[in-house]
mmCIF file of C-alpha atoms and ligand atoms in Angstrom:
data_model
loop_
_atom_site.group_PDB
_atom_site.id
_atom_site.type_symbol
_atom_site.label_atom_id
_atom_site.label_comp_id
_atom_site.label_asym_id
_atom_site.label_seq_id
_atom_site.Cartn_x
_atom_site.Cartn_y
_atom_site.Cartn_z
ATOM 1 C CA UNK U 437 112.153 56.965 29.097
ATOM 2 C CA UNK U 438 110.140 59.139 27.067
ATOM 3 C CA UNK U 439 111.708 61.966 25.350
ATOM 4 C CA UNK U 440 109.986 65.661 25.913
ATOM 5 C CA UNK U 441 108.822 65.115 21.626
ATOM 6 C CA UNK U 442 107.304 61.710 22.705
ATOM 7 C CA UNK U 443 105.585 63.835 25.707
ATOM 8 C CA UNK U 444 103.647 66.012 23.603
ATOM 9 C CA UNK U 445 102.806 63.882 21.191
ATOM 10 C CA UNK U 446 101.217 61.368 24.284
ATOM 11 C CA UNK U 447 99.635 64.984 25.368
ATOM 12 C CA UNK U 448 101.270 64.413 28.694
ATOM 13 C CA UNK U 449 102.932 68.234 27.905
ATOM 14 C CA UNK U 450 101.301 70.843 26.233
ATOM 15 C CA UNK U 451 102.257 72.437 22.777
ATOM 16 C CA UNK U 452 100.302 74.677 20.385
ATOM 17 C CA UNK U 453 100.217 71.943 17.314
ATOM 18 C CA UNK U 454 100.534 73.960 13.933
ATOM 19 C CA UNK U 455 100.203 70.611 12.139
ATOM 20 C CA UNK U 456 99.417 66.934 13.278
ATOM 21 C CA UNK U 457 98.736 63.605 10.891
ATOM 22 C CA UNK U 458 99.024 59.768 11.913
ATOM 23 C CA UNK U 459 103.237 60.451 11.591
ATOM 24 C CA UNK U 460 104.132 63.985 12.117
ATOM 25 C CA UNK U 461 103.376 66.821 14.031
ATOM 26 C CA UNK U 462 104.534 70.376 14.411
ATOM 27 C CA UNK U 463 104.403 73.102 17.168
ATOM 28 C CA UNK U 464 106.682 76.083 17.892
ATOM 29 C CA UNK U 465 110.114 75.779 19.709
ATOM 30 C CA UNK U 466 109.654 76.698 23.125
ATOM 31 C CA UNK U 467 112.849 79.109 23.625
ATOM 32 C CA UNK U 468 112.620 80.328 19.716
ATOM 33 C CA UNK U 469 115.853 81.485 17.981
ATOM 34 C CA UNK U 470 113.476 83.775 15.534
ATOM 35 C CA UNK U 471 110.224 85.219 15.096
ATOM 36 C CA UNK U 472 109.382 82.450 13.188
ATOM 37 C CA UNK U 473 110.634 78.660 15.525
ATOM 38 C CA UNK U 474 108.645 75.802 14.434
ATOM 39 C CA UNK U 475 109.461 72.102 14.810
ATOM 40 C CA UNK U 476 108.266 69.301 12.807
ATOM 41 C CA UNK U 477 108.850 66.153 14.376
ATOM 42 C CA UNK U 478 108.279 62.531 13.522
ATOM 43 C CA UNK U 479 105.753 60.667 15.571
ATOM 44 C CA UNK U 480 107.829 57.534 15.723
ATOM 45 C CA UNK U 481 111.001 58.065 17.578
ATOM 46 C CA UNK U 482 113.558 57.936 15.016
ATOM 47 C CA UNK U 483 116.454 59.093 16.942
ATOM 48 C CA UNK U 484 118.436 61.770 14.372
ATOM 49 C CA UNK U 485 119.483 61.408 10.490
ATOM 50 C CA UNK U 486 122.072 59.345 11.854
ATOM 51 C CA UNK U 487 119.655 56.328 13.156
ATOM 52 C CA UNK U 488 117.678 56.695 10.016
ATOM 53 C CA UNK U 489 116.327 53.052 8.952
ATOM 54 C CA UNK U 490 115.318 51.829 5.837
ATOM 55 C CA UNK U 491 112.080 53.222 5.047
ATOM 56 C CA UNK U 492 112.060 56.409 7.076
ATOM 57 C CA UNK U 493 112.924 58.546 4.219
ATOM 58 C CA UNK U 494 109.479 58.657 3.550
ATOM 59 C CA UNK U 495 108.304 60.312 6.906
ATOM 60 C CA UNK U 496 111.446 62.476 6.620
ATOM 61 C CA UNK U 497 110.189 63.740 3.275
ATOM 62 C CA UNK U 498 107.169 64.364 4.373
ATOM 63 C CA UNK U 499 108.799 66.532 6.978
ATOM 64 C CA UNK U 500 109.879 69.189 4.859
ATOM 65 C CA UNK U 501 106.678 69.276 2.891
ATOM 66 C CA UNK U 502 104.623 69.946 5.993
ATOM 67 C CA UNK U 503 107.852 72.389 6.370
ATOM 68 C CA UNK U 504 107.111 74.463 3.291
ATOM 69 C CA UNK U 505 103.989 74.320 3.982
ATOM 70 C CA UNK U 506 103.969 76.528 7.568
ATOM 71 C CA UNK U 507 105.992 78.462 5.777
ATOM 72 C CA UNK U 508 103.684 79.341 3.985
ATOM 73 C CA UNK U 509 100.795 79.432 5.889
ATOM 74 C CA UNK U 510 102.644 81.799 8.221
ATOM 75 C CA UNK U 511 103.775 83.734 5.212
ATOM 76 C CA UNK U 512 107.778 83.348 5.212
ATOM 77 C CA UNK U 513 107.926 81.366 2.010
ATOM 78 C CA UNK U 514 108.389 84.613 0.063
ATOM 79 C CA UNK U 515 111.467 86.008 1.639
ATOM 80 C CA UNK U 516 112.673 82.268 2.699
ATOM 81 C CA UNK U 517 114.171 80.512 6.053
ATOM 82 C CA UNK U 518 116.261 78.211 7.024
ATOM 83 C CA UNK U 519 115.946 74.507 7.948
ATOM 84 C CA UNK U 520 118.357 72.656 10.004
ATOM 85 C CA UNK U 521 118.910 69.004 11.454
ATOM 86 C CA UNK U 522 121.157 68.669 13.924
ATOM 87 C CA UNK U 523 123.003 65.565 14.750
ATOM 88 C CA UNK U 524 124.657 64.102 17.162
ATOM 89 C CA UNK U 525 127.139 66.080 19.739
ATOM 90 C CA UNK U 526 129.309 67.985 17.094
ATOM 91 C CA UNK U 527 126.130 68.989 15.667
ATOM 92 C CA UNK U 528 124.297 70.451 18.808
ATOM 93 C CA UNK U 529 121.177 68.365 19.075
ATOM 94 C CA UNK U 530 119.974 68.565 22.620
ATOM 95 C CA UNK U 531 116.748 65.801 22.358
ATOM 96 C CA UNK U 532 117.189 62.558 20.776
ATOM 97 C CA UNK U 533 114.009 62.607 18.851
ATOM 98 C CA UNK U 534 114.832 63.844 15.027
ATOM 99 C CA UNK U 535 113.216 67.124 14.589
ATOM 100 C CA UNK U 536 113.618 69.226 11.521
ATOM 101 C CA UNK U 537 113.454 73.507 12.898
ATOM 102 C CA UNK U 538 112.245 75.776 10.950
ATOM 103 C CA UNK U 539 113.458 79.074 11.577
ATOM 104 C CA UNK U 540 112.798 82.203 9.625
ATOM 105 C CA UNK U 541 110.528 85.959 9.943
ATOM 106 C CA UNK U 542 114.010 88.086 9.600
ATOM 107 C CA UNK U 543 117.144 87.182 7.958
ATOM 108 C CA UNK U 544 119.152 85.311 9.250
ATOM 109 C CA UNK U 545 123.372 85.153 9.374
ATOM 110 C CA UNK U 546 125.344 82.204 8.487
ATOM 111 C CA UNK U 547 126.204 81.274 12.256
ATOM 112 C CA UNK U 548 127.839 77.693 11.562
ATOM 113 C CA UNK U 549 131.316 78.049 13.101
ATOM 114 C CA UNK U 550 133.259 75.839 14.794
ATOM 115 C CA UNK U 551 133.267 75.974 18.850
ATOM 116 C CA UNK U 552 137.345 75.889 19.774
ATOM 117 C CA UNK U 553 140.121 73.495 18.050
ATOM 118 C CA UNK U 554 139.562 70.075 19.019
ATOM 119 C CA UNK U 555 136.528 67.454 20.226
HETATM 120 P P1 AMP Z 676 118.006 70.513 19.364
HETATM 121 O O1 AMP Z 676 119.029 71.359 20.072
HETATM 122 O O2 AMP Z 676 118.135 70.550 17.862
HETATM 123 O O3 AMP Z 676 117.947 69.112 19.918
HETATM 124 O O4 AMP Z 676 116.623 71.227 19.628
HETATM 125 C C1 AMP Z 676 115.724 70.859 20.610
HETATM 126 C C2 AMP Z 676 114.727 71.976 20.673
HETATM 127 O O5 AMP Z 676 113.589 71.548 21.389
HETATM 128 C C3 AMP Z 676 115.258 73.234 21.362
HETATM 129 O O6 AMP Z 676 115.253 74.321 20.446
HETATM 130 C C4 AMP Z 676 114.277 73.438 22.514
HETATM 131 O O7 AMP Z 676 113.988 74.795 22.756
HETATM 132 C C5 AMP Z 676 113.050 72.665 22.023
HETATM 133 N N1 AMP Z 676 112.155 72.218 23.073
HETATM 134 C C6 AMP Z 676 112.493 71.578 24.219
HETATM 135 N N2 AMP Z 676 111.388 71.333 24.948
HETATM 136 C C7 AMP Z 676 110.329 71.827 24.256
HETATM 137 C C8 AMP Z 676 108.916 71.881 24.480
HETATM 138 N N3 AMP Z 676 108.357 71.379 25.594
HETATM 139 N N4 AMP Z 676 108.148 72.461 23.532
HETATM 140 C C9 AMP Z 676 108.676 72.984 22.416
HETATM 141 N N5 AMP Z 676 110.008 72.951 22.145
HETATM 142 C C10 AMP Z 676 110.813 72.392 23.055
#
């Protein structure tokens, strides 16, 4: 099954592309943490920094300079953002398509806590 990433990319859901090549594409996050939420996403499904394969490095590389460069275009370079990866369960990733958020437009607090004791 297709995930939701692999959906817009296939333009079978809509999204507002900020940025779109032969391997990556970016669009803003649809319930965004920040006044700046943008998502740059692999075309190929690579599943999360976890599944990485030989070779991907490249695309992911090229994911944060398309990064830096919405944040510039949309003028947050200056004061700075945040990027984040999440992987896996313990990390909070929700689709299994690697996506690399962007967040940023205010400052932002630390927020990385652990939820309870154990699993
Ligand atoms: P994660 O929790 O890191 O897996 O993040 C997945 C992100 O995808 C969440 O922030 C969702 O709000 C976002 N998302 C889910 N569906 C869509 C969509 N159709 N368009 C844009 N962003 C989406």
């Amino acid at each position: 099954m297709k995930t939701v990433f692999e959906k817009i990319r296939d333009r079978e859901i809509p999204a507002t592309f900020l940025y779109e090549d032969d391997e990556i594409m970016a669009f803003p996050d649809i319930d965004r943490s920040t006044p700046v939420h943008v998502l740059i996403v692999p075309k190929k499904r690579i599943v999360s920094i976890a599944e990485m394969e030989d070779g991907d490095e490249v695309v992911v590389g090229k994911m944060f300079r398309v990064a830096r460069d919405i944040a510039r275009d949309l003028k947050i370079s200056e004061k700075g953002y945040k990027l984040l990866f999440r992987v896996g369960e313990h990390g909070g990733q929700e689709v299994p398509h690697l996506h690399l958020h962007l967040f940023g437009g205010a400052r932002l607090s630390e927020n990385i806590h652990p939820v309870g004791q154990g699993e």
